[in-house]
Tab-separated table of C-alpha atoms in Angstrom:
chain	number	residue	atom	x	y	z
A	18	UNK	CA	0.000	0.000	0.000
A	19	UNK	CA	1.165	3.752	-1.158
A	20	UNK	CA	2.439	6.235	2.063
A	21	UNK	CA	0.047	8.789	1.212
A	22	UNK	CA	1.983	11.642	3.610
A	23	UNK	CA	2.896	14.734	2.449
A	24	UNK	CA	6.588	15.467	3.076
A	25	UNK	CA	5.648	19.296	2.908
A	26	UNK	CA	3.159	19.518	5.613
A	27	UNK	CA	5.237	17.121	7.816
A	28	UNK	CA	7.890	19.887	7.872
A	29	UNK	CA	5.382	22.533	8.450
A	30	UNK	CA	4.341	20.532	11.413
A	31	UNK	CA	7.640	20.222	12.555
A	32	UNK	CA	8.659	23.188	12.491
A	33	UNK	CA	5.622	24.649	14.343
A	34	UNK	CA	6.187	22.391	17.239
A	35	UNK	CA	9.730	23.441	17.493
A	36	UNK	CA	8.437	27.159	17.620
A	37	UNK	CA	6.020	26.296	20.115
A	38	UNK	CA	8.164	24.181	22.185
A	39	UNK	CA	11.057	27.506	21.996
A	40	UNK	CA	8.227	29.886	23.009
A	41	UNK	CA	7.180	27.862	25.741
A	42	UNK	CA	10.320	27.442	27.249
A	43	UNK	CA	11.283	31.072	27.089
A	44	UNK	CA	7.911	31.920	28.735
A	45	UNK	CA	8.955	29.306	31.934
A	46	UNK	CA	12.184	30.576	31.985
A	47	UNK	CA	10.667	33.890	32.373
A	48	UNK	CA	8.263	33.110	35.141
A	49	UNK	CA	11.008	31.220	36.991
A	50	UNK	CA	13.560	34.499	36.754
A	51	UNK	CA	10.033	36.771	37.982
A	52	UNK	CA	9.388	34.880	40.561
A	53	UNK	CA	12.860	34.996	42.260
A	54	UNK	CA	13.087	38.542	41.557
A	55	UNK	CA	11.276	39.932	44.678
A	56	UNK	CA	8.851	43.140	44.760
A	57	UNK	CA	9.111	45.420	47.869
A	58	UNK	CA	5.543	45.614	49.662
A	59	UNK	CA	3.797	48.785	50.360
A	60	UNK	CA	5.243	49.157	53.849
A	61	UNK	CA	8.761	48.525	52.840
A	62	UNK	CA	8.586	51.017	49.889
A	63	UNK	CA	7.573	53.529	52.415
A	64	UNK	CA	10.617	52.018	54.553
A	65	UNK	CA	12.893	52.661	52.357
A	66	UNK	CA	11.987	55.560	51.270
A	67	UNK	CA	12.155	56.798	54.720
A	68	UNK	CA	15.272	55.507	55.248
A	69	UNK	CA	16.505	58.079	52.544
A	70	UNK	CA	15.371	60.878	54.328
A	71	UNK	CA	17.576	62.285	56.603
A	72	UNK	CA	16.269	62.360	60.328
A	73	UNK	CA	16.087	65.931	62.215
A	74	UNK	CA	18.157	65.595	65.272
A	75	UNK	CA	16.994	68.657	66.832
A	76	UNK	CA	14.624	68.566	69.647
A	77	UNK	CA	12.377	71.652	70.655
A	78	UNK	CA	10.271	72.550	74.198
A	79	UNK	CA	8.786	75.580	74.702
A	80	UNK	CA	9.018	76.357	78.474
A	81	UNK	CA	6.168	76.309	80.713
A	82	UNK	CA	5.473	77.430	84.280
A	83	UNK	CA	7.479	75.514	86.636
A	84	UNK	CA	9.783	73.640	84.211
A	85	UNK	CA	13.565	72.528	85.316
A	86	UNK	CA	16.604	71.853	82.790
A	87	UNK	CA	16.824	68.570	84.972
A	88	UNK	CA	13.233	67.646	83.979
A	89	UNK	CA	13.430	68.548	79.918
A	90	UNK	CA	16.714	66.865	79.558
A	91	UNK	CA	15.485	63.318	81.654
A	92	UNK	CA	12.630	64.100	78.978
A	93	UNK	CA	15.247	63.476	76.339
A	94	UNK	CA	16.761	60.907	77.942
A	95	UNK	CA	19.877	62.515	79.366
A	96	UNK	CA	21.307	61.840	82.723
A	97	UNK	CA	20.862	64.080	85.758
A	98	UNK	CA	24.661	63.848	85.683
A	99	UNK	CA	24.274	65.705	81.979
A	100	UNK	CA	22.679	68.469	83.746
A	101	UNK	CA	25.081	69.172	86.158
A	102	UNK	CA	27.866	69.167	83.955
A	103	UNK	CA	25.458	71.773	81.869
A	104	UNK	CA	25.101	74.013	84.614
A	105	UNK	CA	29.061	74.238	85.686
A	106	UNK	CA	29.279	76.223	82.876
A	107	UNK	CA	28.840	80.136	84.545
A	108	UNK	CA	26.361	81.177	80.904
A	109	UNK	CA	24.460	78.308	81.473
A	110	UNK	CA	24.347	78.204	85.049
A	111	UNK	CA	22.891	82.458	84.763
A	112	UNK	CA	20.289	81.781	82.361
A	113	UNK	CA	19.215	78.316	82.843
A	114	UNK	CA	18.810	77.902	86.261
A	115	UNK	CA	15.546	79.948	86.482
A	116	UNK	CA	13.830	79.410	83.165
A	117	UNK	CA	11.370	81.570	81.451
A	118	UNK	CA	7.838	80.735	80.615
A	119	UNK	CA	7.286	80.784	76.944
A	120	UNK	CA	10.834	80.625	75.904
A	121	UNK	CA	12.423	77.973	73.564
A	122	UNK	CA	15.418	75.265	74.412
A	123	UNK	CA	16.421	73.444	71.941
A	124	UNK	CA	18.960	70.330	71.848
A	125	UNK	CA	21.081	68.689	69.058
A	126	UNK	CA	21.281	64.787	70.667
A	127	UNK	CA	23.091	61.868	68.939
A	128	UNK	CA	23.169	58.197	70.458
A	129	UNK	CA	22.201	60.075	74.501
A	130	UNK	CA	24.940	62.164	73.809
A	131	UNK	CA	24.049	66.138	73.958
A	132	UNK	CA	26.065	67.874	71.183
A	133	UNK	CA	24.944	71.266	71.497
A	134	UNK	CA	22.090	72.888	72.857
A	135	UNK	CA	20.160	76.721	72.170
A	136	UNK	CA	18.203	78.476	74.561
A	137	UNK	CA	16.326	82.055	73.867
A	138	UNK	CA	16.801	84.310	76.333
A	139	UNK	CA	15.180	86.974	74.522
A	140	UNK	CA	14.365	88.621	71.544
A	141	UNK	CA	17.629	89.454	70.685
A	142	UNK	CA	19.363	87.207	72.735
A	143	UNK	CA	20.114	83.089	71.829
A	144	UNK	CA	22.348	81.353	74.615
A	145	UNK	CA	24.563	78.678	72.704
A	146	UNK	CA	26.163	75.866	74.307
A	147	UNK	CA	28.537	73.042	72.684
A	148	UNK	CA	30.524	69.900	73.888
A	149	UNK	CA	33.628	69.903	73.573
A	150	UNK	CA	34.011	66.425	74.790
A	151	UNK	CA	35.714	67.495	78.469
A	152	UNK	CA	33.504	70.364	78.916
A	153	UNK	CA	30.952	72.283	77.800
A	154	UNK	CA	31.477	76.056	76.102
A	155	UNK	CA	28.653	78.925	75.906
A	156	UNK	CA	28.318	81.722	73.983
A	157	UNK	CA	25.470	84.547	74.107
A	158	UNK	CA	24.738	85.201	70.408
A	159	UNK	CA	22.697	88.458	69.716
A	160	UNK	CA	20.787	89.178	67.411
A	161	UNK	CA	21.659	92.134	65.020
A	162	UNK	CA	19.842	95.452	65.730
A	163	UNK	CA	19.146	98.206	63.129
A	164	UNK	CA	18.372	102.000	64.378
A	165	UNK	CA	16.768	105.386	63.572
A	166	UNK	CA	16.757	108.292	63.824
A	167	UNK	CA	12.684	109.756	64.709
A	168	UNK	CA	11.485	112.986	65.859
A	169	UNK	CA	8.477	113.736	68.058
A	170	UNK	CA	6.826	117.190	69.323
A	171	UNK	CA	3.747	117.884	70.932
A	172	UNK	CA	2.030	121.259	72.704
A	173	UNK	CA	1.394	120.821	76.084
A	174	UNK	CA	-2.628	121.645	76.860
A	175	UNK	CA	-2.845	120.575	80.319
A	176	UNK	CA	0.083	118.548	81.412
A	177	UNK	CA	3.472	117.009	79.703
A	178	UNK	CA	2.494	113.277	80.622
A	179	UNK	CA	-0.733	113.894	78.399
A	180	UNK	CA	1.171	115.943	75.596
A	181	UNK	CA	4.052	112.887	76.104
A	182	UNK	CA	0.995	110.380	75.401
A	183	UNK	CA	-0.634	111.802	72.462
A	184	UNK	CA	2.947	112.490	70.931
A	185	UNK	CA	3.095	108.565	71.299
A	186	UNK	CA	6.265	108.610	73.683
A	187	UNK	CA	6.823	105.182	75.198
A	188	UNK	CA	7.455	105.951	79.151
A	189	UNK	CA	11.010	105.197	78.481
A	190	UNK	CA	11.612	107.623	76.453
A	191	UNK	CA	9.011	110.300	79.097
A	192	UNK	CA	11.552	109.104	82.054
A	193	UNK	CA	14.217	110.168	79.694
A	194	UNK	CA	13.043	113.369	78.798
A	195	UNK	CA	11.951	114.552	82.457
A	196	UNK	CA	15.387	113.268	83.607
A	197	UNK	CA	17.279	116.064	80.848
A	198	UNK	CA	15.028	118.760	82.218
A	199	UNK	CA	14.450	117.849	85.776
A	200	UNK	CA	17.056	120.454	87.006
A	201	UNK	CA	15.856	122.810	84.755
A	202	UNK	CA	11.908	122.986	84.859
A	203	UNK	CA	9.871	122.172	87.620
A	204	UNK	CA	7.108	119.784	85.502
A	205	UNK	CA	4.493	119.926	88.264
A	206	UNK	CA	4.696	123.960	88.747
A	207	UNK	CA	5.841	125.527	85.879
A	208	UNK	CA	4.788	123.540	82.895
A	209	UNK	CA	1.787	126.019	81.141
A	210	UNK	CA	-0.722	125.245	78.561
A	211	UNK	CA	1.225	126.287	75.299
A	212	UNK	CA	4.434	124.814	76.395
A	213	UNK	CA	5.961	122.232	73.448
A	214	UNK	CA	8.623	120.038	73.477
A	215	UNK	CA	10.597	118.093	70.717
A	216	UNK	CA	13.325	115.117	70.650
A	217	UNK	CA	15.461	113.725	67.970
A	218	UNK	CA	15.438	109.817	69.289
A	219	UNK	CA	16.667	106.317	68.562
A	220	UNK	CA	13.886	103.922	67.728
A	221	UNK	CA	15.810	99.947	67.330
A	222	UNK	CA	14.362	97.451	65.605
A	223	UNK	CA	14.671	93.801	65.036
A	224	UNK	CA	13.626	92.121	61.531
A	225	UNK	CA	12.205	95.255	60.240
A	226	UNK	CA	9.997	95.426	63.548
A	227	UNK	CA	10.189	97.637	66.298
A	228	UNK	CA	11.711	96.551	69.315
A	229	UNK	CA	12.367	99.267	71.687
A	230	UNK	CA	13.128	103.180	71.481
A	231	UNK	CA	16.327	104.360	72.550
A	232	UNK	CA	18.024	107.163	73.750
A	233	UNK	CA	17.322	110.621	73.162
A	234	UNK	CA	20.445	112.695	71.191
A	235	UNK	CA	18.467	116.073	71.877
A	236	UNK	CA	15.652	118.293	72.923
A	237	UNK	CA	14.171	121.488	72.901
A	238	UNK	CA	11.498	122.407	75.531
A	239	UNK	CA	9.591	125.501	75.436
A	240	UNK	CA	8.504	127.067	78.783
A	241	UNK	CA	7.045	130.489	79.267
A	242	UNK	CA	8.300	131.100	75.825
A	243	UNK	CA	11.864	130.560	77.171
A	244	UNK	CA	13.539	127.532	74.842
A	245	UNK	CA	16.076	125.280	76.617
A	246	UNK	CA	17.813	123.016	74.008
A	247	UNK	CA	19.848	119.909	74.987
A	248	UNK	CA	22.328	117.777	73.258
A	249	UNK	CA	23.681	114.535	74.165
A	250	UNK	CA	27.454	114.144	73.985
A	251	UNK	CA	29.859	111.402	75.188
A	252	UNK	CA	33.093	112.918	77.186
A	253	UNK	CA	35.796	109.694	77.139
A	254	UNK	CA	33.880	107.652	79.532
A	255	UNK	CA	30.916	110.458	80.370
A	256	UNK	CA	27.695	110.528	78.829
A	257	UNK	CA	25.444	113.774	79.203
A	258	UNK	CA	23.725	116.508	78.140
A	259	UNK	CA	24.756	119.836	77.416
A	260	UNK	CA	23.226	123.308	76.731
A	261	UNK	CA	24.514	124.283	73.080
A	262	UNK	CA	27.612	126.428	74.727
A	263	UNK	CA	28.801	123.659	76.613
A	264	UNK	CA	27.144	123.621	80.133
A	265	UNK	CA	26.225	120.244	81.871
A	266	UNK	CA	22.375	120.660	81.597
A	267	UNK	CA	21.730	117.857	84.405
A	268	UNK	CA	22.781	116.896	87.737
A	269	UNK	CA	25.385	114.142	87.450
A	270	UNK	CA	23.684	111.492	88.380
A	271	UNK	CA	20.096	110.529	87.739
A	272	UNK	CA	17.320	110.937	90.279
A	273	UNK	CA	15.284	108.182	89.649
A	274	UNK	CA	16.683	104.472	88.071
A	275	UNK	CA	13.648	103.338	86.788
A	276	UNK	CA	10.218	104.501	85.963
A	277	UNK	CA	7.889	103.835	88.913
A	278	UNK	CA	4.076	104.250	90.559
A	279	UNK	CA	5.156	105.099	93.835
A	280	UNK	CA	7.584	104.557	96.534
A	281	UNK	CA	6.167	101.630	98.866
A	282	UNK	CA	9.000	101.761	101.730
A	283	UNK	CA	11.073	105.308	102.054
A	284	UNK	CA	14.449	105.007	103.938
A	285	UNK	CA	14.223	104.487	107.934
A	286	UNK	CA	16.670	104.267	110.364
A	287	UNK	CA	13.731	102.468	112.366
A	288	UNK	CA	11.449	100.714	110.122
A	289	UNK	CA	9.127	97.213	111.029
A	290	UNK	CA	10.284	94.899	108.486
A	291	UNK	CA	7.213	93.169	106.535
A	292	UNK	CA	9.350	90.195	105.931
A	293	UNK	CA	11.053	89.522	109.623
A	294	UNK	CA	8.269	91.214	111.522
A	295	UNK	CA	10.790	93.477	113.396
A	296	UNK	CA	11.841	97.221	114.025
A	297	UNK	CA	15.040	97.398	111.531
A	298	UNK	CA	16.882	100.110	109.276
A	299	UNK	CA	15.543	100.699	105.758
A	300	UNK	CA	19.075	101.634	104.009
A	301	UNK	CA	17.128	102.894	100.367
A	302	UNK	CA	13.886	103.665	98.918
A	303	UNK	CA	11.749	100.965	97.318
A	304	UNK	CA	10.453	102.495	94.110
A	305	UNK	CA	6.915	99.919	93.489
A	306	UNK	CA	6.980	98.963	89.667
A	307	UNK	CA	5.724	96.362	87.547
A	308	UNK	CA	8.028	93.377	87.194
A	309	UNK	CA	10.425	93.532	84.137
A	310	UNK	CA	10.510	97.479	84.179
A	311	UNK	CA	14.055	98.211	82.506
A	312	UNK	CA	16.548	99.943	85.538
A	313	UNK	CA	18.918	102.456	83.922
A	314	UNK	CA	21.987	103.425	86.045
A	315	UNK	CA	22.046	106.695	88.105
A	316	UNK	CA	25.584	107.580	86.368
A	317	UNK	CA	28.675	106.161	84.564
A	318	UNK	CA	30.584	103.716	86.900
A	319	UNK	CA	32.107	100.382	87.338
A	320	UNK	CA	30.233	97.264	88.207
A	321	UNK	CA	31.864	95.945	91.415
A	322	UNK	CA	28.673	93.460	91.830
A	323	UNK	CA	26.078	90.715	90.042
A	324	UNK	CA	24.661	87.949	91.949
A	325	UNK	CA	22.788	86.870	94.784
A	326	UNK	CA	22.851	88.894	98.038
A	327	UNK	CA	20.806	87.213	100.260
A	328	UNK	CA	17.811	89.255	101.231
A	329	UNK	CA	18.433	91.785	98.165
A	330	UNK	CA	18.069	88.701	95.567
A	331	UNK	CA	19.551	89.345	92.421
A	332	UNK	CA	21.590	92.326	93.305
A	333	UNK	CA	23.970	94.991	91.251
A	334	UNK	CA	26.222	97.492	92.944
A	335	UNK	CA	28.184	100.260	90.440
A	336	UNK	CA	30.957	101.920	91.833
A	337	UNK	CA	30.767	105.685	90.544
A	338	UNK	CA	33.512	107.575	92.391
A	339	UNK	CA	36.129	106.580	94.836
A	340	UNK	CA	33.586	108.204	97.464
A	341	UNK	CA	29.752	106.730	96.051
A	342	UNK	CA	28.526	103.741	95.120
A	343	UNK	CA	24.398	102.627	94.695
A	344	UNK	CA	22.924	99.319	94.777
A	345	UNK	CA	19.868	97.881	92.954
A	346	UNK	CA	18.158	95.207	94.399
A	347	UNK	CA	15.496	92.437	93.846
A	348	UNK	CA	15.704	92.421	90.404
A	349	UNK	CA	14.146	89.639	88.432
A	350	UNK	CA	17.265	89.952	85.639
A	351	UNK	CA	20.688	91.351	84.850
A	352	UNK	CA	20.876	93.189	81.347
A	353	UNK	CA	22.335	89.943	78.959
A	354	UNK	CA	26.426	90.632	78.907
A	355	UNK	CA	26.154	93.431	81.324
A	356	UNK	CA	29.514	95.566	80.694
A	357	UNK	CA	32.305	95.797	83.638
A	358	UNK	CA	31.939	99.752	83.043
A	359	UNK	CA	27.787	101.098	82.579
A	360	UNK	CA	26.995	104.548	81.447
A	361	UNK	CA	23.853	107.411	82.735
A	362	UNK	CA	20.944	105.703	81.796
A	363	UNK	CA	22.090	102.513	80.176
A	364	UNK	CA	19.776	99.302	81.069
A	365	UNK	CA	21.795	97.237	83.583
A	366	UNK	CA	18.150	94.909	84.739
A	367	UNK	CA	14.904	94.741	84.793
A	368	UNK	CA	12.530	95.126	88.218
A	369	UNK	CA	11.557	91.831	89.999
A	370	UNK	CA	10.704	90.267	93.035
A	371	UNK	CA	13.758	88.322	94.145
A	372	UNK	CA	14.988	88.160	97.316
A	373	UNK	CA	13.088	88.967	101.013
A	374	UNK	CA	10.244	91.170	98.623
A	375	UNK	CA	7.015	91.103	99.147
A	376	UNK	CA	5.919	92.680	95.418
A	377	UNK	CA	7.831	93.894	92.230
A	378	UNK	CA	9.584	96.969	93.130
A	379	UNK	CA	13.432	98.213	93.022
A	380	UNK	CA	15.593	98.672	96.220
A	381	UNK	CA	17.882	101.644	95.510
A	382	UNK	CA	20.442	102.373	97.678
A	383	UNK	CA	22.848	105.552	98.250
A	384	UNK	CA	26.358	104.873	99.974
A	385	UNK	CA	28.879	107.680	100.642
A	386	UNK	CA	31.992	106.959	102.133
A	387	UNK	CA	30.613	103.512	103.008
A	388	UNK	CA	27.468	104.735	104.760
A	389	UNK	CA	23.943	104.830	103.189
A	390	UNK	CA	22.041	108.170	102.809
A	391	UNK	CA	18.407	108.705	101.900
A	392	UNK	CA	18.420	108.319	97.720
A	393	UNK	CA	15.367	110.986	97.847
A	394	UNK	CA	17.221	113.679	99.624
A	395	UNK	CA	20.404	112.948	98.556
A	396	UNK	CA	21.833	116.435	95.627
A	397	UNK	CA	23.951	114.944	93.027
A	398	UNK	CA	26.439	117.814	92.137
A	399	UNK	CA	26.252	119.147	88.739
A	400	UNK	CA	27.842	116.980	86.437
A	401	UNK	CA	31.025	119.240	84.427
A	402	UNK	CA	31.060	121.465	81.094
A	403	UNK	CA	32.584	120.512	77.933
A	404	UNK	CA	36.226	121.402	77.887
A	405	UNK	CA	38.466	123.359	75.409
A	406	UNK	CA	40.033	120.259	73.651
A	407	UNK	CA	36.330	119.159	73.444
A	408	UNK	CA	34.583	122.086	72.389
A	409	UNK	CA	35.662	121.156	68.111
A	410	UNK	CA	34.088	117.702	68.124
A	411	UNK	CA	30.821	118.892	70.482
A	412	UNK	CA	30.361	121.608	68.071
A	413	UNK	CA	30.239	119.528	64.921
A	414	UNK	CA	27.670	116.818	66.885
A	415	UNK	CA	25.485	119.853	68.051
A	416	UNK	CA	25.474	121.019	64.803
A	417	UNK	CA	24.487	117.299	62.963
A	418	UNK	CA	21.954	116.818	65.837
A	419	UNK	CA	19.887	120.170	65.670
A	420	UNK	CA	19.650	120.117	61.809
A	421	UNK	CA	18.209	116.443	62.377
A	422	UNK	CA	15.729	117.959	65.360
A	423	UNK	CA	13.977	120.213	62.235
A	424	UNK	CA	13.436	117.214	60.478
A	425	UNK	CA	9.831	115.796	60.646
A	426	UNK	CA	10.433	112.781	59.165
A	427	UNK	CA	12.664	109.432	60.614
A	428	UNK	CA	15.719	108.430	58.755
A	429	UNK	CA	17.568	105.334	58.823
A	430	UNK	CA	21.564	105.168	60.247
C-alpha cells in the first residue's frame, strides 16, 4: 500500500512544534527568573523611602510654668549627671537655672549624647552651648539690631504726661526726657498750657519690627516762651547733656533708676520689716513697679557686683567715684552681657521680686563713704562742662543733631 503523507506539511508541522516548544520554554524561563526577583511591599517602599530621608536631630520645648533643665533633659533621655555638667558652665548656670515661661530650648542629641544645645533668652538674645568632649562652652549670640533716627513734638494743653501720650512717647523715652530737664523745669509747677517740646530719638528694631526706642540725642522744651535746648554728647567715659555752649544741663547722676508708681517703703533708720516682723533700718527707697521694668543706672561707673545677696536677691552694685557707690536690688534679671563699666541711663536689669520682697519693686540704695544716705534727699552735684580740647568735636555733633531735630520725618543710620 502507497504512504500517502505529504513530506511538505510534515515539515510545516515540525517546524511549528519546534516554535512552540522555543516559546514555551522562554515563557517558563521567564516566570522562573520573575518569581525569584522579589517586589518590595507597600510598607517597605515607604521604609525605604524613609530611610533616605535624613532624620532631624533637633529637639524643641517651649518652656512652661514651673519647668527645670533637669526635667526637659530626663525628657530626652539625658542623665541628671548631663545636667550638672550643663550648669558648671557660669552662661548656662545664669540663664538656665531659672527658666522663662514661653521661651524655647532646643537640643542637638546623637546616640544620649548632647552635642549642642540653644536656649532664647530673649528677643535678641540666643544662649549657645557646645561639647567639647571634656567640657561644655557657651556663647550669648545676639541678634543684630538696626536703628533710627525719629522725631516727636507735641504742645502741652494741660500737662506734659498727656502731651508725652498723644505724641506717642513710650514711658522710656518720658523718664528720659523729664530726667534732661528735671534740674531745669519744675514739671508739676511751671509747665503752662502752650508749652511744646521736641526730641530727635533712637527707635531699634529687630527684623524690620520695632523693638524698643532708645536714647534721646536732643531736645528742645519751650517754657514760658523761654527755649532750653539739649544735646547729648559722650566725654571719654561720660555721657550727658549739654546746653549748646557747653554747660552740663543735668545733675550728674540721675534721680530716679527706673520709671515707677510710687515709693512703697522710704528710707528708715527704724522701720518694722514686713518680711522679719521686726523694728530694723531701711538703708534705700523701694520704688513699686511692675516686674520687668528696665533699671537704667544713676551715672557712669564700674560694676563691682552681680549675683545673689541674700535678702536683696539678684543684686547689682556700680561703683561711681572713689567716694559713692548705689545698689539695685530684687531684680528679676541682669541686662544679657552686662559691661564691667555702665553709662547714665544705660539698662543694667529689669525690676523683679527676688529676694526677702514682698511685690515687684526696686531697692535703691545711696552709699557715701561707706554709709547709706536717703536716695530721695540725697543732691547729686552738677555733672562738668565741655572742655576746650572738646569744644571742636561737640560743636560739629550739636550742629548734625539740631539740623536732624527740624526734620519731621525718621531716617535710617
Amino acid at each position: 500500500m502507497k504512504n500517502s503523507t505529504n513530506p511538505k506539511r510534515t515539515l510545516r508541522y515540525t517546524t511549528l512544534m519546534l516554535c512552540l516548544f522555543i516559546s514555551l520554554t522562554l515563557l517558563v524561563t521567564a516566570l522562573i527568573h520573575m518569581s525569584n526577583t522579589q517586589t518590595p511591599t507597600l510598607s517597605e517602599h515607604k521604609s525605604q523611602t524613609h530611610a533616605k530621608l535624613e532624620p532631624n536631630p533637633w529637639l524643641t520645648h517651649i518652656i512652661q510654668p514651673g519647668d527645670t533643665l533637669g526635667e526637659i533633659l530626663s525628657q530626652w533621655q539625658l542623665s541628671f549627671g548631663e545636667t550638672l555638667s550643663l550648669l558648671k558652665q557660669p552662661l548656662a548656670k545664669q540663664y538656665l537655672i531659672n527658666l522663662k515661661p514661653g521661651q524655647k530650648l532646643e537640643a542637638h542629641i546623637t546616640k544620649n549624647t548632647l552635642l549642642e544645645l540653644k536656649y532664647t533668652i530673649n528677643t535678641t538674645d540666643t544662649l549657645i552651648i557646645k561639647n567639647g568632649h571634656e567640657t561644655y562652652h557657651a556663647t550669648v549670640i545676639k541678634n543684630p539690631l538696626t536703628s533710627r533716627l525719629l522725631t516727636s513734638s507735641a504742645t502741652i494743653n494741660s500737662n506734659l504726661s498727656s502731651a508725652a501720650t498723644k505724641a506717642h512717647l513710650s514711658p522710656g523715652l518720658y523718664k528720659q526726657l523729664t530726667d534732661i530737664f528735671a534740674g531745669t523745669v519744675n514739671f508739676k509747677t511751671a509747665i503752662q498750657p502752650g508749652d511744646h517740646f521736641r526730641i530727635l530719638y533712637k527707635e531699634y528694631y529687630l527684623n524690620n519690627k520695632k523693638h524698643h526706642s532708645g536714647e534721646i540725642l536732643a531736645a528742645e522744651l519751650t517754657n514760658k516762651n523761654h527755649t532750653y535746648t539739649a544735646i547729648r554728647f559722650t566725654t571719654g567715659t561720660q555721657t550727658g547733656y549739654y546746653t549748646p555752649t557747653g554747660n552740663a544741663i543735668q545733675p550728674k547722676y540721675l534721680k530716679y533708676p527706673v520709671h515707677y508708681t510710687r515709693i512703697s517703703s522710704p528710707f528708715s533708720l527704724h522701720r518694722m520689716d514686713p518680711v522679719r516682723h521686726k523694728i530694723a533700718p531701711h538703708l534705700g527707697t523701694d520704688l513699686a513697679t511692675p516686674t520687668g521694668t528696665p533699671i537704667h543706672s544713676i551715672g557712669d561707673g564700674t560694676v563691682i557686683f552681680e549675683g545673689w545677696s541674700r535678702g536683696f536677691g539678684k543684686t547689682i552694685i556700680v561703683r561711681y567715684n572713689k567716694h559713692m557707690k548705689a545698689l539695685y536690688a530684687h531684680m528679676s534679671r541682669f541686662t544679657s552681657s552686662l559691661p564691667h563699666h555702665v553709662h547714665k541711663g544705660e539698662i543694667i536689669g529689669y525690676v523683679g521680686q527676688t529676694g526677702w520682697a514682698t511685690g515687684p519693686h526696686l531697692h535703691l540704695g545711696i552709699y557715701i563713704d561707706g554709709k547709706a544716705v536717703d536716695p530721695m534727699t540725697f543732691s547729686p552735684p552738677t555733672g562738668n562742662p565741655i572742655t576746650k580740647n572738646q569744644m571742636t568735636a561737640f560743636t560739629a555733633t550739636k550742629n548734625k543733631l539740631l539740623d536732624k531735630l527740624k526734620q519731621t520725618t525718621g531716617q535710617t543710620t
